XYZ file of N, CA and C in Angstrom:
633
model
N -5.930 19.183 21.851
C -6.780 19.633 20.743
C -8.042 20.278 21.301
N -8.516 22.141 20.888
C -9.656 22.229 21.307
C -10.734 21.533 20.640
N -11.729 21.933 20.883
C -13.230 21.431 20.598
C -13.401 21.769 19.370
N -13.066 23.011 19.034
C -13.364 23.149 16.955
C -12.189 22.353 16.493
N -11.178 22.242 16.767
C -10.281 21.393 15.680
C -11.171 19.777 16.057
N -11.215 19.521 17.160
C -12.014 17.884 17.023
C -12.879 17.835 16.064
N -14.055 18.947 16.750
C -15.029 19.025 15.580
C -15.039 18.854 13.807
N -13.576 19.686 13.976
C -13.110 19.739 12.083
C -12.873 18.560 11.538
N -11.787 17.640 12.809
C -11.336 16.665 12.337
C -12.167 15.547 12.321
N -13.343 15.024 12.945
C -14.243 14.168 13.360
C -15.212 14.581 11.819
N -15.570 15.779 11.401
C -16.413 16.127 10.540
C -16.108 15.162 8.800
N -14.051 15.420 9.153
C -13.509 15.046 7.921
C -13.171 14.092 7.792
N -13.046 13.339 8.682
C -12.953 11.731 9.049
C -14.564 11.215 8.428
N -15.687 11.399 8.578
C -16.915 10.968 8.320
C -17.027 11.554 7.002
N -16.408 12.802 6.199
C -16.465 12.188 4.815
C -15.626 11.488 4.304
N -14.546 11.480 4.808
C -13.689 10.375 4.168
C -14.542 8.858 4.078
N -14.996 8.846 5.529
C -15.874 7.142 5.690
C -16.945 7.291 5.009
N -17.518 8.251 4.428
C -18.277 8.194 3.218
C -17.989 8.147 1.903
N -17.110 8.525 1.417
C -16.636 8.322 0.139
C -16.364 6.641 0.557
N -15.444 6.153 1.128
C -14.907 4.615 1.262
C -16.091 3.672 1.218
N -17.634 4.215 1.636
C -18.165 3.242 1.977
C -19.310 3.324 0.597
N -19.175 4.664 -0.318
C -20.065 4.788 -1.323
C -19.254 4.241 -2.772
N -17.947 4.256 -2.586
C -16.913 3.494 -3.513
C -17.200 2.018 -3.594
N -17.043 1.415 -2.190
C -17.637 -0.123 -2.490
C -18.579 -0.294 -2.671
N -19.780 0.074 -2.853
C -21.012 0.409 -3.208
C -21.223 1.004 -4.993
N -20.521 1.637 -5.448
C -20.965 2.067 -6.672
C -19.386 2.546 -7.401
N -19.751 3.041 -9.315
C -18.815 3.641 -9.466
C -18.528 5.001 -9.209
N -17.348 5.150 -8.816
C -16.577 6.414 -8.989
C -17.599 7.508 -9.482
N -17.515 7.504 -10.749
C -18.427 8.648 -11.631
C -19.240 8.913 -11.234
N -20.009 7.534 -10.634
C -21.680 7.967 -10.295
C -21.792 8.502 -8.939
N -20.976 8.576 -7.919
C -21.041 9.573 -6.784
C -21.107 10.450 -7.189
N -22.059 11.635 -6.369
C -21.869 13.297 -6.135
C -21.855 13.724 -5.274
N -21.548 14.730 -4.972
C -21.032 15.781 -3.452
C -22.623 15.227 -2.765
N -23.570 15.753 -3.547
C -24.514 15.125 -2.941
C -24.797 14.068 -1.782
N -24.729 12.943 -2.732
C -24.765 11.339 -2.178
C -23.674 11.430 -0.972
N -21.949 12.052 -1.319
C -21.493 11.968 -0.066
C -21.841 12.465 0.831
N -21.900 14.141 1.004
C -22.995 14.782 2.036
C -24.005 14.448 2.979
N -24.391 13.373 1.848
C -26.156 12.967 2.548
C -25.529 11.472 3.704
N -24.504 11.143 2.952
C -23.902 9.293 3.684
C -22.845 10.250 5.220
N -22.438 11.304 4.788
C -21.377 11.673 5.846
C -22.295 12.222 6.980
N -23.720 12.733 6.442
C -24.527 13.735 7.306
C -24.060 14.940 7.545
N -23.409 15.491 6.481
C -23.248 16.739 6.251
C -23.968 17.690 5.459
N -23.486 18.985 5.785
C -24.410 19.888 4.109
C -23.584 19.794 3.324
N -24.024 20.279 2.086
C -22.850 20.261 1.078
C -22.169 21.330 0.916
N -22.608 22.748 2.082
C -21.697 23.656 1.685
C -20.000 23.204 3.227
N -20.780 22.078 3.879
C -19.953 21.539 5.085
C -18.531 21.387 3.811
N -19.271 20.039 2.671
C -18.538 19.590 2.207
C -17.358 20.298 1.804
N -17.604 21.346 0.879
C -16.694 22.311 0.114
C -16.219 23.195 1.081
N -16.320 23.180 2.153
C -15.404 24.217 2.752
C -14.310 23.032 3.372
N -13.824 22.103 2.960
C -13.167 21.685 3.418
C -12.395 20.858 1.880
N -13.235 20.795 0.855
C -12.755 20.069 -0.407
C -13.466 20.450 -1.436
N -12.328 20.606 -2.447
C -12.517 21.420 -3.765
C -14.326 20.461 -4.600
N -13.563 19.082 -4.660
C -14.533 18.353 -5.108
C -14.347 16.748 -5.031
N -14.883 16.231 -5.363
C -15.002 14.352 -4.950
C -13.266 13.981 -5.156
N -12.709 14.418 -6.560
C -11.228 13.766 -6.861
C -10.544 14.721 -5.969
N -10.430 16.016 -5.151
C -10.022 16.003 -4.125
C -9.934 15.442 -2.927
N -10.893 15.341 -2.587
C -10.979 14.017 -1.561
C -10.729 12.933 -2.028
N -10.575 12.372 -2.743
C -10.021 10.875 -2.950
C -8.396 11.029 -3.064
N -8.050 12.160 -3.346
C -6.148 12.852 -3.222
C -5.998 12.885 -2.133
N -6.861 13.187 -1.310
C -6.366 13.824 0.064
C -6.209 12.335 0.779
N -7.318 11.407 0.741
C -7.716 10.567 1.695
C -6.563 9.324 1.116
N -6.204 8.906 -0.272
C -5.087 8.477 -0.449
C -3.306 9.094 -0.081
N -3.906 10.493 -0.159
C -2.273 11.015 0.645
C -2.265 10.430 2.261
N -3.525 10.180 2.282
C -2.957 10.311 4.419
C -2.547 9.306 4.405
N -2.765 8.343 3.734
C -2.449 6.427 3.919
C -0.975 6.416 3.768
N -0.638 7.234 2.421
C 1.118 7.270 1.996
C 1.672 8.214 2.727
N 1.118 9.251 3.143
C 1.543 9.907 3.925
C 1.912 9.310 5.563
N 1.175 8.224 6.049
C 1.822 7.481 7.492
C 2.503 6.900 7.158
N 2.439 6.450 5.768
C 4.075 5.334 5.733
C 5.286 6.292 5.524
N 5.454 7.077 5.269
C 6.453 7.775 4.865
C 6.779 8.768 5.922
N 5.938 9.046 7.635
C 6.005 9.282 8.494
C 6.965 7.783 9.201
N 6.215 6.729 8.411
C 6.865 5.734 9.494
C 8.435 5.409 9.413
N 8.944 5.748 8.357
C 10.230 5.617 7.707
C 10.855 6.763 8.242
N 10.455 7.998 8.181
C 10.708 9.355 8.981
C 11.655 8.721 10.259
N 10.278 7.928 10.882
C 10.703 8.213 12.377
C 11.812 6.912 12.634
N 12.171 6.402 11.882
C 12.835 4.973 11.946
C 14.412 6.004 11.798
N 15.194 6.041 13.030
C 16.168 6.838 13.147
C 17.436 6.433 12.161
N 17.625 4.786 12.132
C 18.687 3.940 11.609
C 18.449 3.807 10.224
N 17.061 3.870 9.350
C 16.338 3.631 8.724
C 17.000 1.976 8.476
N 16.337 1.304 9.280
C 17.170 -0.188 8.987
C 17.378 -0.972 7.898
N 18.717 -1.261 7.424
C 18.317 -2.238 6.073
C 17.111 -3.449 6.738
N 17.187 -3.472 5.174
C 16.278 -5.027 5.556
C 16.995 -6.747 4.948
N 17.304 -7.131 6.243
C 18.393 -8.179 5.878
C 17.467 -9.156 6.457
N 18.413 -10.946 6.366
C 18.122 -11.453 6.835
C 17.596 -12.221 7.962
N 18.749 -11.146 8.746
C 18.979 -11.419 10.596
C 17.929 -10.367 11.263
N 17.355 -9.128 10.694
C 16.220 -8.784 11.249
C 15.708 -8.976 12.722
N 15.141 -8.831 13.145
C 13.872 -9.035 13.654
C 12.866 -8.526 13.059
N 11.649 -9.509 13.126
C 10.280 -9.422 11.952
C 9.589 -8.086 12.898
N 9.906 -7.930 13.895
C 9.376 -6.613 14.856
C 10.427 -5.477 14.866
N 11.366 -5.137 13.911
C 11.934 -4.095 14.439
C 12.105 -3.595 12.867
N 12.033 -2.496 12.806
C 11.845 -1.573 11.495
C 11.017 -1.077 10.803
N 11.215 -0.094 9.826
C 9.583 0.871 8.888
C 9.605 -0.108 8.295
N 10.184 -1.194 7.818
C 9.371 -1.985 6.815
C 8.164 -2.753 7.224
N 8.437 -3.425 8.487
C 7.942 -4.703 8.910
C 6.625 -3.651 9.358
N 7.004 -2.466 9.964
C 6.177 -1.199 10.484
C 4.954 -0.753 9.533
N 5.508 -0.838 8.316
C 4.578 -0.356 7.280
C 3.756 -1.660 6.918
N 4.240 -2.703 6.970
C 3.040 -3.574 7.097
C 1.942 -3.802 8.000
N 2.287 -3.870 9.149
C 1.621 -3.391 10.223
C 0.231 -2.329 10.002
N 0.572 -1.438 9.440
C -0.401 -0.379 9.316
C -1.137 -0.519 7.601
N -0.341 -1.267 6.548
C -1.012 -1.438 5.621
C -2.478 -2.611 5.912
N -1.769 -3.486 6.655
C -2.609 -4.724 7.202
C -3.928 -3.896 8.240
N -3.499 -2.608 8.697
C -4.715 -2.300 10.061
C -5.485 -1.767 9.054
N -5.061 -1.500 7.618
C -6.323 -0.169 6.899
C -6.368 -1.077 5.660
N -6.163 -2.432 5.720
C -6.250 -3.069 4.098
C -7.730 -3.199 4.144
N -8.764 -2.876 4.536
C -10.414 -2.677 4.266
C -10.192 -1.302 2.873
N -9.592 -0.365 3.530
C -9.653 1.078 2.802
C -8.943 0.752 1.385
N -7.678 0.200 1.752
C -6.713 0.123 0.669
C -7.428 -1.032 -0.437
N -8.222 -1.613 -0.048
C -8.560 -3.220 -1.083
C -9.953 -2.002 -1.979
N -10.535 -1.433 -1.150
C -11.514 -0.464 -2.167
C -10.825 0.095 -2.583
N -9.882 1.368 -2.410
C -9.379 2.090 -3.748
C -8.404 1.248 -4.258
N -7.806 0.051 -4.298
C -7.394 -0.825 -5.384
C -8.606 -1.255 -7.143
N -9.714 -1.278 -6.190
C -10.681 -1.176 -7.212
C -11.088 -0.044 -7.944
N -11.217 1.367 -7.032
C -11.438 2.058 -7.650
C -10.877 2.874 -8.661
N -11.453 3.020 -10.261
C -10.873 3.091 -11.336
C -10.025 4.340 -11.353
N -10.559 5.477 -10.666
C -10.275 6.652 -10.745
C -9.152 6.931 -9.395
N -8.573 6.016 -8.719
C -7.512 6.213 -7.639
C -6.150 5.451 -8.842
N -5.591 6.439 -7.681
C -4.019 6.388 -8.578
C -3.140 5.862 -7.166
N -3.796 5.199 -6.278
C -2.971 4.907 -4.459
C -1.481 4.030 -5.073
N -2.130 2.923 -6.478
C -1.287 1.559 -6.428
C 0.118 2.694 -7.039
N -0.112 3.826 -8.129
C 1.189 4.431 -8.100
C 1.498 5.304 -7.405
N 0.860 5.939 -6.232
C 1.478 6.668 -5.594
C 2.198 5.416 -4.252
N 1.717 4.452 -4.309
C 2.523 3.489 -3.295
C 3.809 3.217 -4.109
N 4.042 2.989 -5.332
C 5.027 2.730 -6.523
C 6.037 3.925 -5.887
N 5.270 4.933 -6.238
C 6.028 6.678 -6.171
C 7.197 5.846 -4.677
N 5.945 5.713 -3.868
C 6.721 5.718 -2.771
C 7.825 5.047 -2.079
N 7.883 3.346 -2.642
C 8.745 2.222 -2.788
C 10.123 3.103 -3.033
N 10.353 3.561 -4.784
C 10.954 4.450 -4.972
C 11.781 4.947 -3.772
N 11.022 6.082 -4.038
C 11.762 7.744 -3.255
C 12.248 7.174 -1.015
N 11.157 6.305 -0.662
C 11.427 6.000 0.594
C 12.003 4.607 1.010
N 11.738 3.944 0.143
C 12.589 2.494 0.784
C 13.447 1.896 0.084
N 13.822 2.013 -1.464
C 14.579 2.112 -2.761
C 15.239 3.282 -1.851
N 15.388 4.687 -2.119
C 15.791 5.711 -2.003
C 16.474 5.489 -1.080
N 16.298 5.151 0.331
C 16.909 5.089 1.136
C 17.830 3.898 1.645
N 18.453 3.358 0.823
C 19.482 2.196 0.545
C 18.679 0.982 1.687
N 17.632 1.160 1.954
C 17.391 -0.143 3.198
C 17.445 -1.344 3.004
N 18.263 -1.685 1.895
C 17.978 -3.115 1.248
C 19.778 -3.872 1.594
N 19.727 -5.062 2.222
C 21.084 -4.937 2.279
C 21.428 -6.574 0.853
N 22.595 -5.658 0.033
C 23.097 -6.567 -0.830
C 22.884 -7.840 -0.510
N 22.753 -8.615 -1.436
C 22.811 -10.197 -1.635
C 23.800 -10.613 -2.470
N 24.498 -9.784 -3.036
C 25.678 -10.242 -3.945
C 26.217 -8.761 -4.491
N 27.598 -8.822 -4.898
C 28.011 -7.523 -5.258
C 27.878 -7.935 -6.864
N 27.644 -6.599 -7.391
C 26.823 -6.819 -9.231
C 28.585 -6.803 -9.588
N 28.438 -7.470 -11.044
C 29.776 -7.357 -11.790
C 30.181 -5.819 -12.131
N 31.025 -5.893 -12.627
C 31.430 -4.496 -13.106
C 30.445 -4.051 -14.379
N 30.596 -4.910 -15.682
C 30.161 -4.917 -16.389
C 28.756 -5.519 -16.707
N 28.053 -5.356 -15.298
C 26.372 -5.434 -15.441
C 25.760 -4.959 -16.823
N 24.583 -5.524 -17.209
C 24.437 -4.787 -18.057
C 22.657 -4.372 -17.649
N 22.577 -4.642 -16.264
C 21.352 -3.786 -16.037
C 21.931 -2.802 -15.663
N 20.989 -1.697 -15.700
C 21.060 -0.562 -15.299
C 20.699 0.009 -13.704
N 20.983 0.965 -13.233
C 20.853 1.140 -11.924
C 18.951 1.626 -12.207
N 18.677 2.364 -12.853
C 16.763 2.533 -13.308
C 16.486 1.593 -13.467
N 16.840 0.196 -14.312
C 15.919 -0.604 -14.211
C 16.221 -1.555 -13.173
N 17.073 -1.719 -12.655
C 17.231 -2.510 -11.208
C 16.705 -2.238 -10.305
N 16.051 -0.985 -9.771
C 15.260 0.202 -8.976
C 13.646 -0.437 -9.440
N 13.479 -0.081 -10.984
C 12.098 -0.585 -11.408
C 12.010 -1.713 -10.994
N 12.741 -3.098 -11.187
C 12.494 -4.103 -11.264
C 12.243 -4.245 -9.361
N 12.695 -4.431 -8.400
C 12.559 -3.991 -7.163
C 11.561 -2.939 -6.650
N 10.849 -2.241 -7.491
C 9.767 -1.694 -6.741
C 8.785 -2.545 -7.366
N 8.964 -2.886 -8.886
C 7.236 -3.710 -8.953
C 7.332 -5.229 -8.157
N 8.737 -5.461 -7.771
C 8.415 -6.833 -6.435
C 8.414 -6.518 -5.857
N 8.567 -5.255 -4.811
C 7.727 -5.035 -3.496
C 6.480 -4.698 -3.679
N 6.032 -4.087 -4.931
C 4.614 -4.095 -5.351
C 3.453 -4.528 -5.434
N 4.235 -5.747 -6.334
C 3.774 -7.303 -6.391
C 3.125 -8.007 -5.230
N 3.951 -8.191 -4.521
C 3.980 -8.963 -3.176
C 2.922 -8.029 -2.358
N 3.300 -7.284 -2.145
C 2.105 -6.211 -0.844
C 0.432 -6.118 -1.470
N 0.617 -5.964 -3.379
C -0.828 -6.265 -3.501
C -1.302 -7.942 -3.790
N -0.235 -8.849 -3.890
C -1.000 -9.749 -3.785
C -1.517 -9.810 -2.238
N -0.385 -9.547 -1.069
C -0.651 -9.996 -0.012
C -2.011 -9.671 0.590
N -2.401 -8.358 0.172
C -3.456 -7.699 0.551
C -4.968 -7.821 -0.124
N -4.598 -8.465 -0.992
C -5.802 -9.175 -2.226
C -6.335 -10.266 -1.709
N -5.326 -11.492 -0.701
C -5.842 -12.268 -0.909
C -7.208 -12.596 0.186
N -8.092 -13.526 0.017
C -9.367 -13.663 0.560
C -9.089 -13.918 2.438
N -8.208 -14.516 2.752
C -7.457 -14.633 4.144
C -6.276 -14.157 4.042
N -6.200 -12.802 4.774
C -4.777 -12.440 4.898
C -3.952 -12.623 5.541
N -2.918 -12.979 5.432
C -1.802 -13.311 6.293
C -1.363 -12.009 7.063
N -0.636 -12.644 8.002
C -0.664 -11.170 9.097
C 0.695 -10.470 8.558
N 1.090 -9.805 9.076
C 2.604 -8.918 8.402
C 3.913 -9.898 9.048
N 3.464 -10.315 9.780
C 5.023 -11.260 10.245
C 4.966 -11.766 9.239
N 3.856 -13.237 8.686
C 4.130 -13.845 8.054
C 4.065 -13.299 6.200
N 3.857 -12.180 6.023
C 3.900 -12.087 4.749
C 5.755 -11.008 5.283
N 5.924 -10.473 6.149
C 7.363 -10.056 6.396
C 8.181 -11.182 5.398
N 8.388 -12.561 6.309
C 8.938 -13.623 6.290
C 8.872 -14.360 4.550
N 7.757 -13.962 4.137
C 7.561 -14.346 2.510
C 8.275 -13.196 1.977
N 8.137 -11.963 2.360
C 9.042 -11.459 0.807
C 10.512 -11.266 1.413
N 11.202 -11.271 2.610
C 12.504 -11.695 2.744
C 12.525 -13.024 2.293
N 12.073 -14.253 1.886
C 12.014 -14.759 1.157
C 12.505 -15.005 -0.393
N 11.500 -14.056 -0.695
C 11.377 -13.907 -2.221
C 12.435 -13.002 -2.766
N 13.273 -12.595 -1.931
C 14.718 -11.910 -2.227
C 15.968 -12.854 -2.714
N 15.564 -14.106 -1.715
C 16.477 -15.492 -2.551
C 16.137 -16.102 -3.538
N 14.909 -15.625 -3.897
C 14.839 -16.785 -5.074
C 15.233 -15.802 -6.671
N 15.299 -16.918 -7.486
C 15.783 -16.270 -8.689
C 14.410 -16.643 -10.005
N 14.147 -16.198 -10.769
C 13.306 -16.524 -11.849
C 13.464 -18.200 -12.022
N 14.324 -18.526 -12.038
C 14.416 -20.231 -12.234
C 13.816 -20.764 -11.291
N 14.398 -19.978 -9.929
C 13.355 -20.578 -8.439
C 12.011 -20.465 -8.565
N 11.596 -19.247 -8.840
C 9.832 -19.178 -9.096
C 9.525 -20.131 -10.000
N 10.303 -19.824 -11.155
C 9.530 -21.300 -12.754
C 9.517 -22.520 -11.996
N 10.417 -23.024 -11.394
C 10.194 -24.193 -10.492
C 9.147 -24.476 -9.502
N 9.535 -23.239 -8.805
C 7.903 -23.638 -7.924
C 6.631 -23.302 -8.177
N 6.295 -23.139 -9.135
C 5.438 -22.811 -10.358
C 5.089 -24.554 -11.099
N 6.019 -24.808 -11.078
C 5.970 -26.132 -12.129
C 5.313 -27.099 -11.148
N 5.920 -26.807 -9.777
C 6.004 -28.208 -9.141
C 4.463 -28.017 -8.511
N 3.864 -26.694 -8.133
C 2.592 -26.843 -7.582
C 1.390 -27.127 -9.091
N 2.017 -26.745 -10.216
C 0.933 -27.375 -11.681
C 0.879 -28.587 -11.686
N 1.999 -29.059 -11.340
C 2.353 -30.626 -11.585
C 0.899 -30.927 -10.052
N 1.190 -30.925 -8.992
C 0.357 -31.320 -7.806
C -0.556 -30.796 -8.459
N -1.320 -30.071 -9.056
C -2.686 -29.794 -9.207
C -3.561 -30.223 -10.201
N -2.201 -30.529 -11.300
C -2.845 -31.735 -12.126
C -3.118 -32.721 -11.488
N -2.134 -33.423 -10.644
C -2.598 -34.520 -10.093
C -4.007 -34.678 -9.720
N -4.235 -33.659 -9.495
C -5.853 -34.052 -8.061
C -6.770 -33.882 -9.232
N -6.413 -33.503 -10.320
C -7.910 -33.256 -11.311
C -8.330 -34.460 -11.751
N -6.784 -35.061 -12.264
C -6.425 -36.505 -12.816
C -7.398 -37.383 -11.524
């Protein structure tokens, strides 16, 4: 890389880390090219020669995040199902945690922020790259006469990988990607009766201790 592309790229990296760091700091609305400019140490005509306006940059800087996962699946030659026998180190899945876990600072602010659309373009992406690409290996063959549908069996399977990656990433101590790996291969065996149960049985323990 010469010296002006560093330059370009180092320039656009520091507004990106300005928008991220004026988001946890305030709302959405109330940023202006301004305020970012002044936090990135740029001018503002720096700014616009590189972005239309603030909700451009917040498109762009949420594409690069979905955009490495969907590089990481790229480069995964086998695109591996994801079974039981695994290894918690080998594949884009376990891969994409990995890198959701190195940038969950970035990702936990635009979860908040009102005006990012990341949680459905990660949806989009479940979909089209890890749905899409059969990586899931059966747990049972469906009857003939299912009466789910192949759309909502797809839906129902992206909002639990959904589920799971934003609780995992929500919570106040995060678990590392092995061990949240190991929880949602997990959560592939259990059935709604399994959750109501273990649901019941930790209410039941928590009454206890109030009692």
């Amino acid at each position: 890389m010469d010296k002006s592309s560093a330059r370009r790229l180092q320039t656009i990296n520091q507004i990106y880390k300005a928008l991220i760091c004026l988001i946890s700091k305030n709302d959405f609305k109330q940023i202006s090219i301004k305020m970012i400019s002044k936090e990135a140490g740029v001018a503002r005509g720096t700014f616009y020669h590189y972005f239309v306006d603030k909700y451009s940059l917040l498109d762009q800087l949420e594409n690069i995040l979905i955009d490495r996962v969907i590089q990481i699946f790229d480069e995964d030659p086998q695109k591996t199902t994801i079974s039981f026998s695994n290894s918690p180190h080998s594949g884009a899945f376990y891969k994409m945690l990995e890198y959701l876990y190195q940038e969950r600072e970035t990702i936990l602010i635009l979860f908040d922020c009102d005006q990012s659309v990341l949680v459905q373009k990660i949806h989009n992406l479940i979909v089209k790259n890890i749905l899409g690409d059969s990586c899931f290996e059966p747990v049972h063959t469906p009857a003939e006469h299912d009466v789910i549908s192949y759309a909502l069996a797809q839906e129902l399977l992206a909002q639990n990988i959904l589920s799971i990656l934003k609780f995992w990433l929500t919570q106040p101590d995060v678990a590392s990607p092995e061990i949240a790996y190991t929880i949602f291969l997990k959560s592939r065996t259990l059935s709604p009766i399994d959750l109501a149960n273990i649901f019941n049985i930790n209410l039941n323990v928590e009454s206890t201790k109030i009692e």
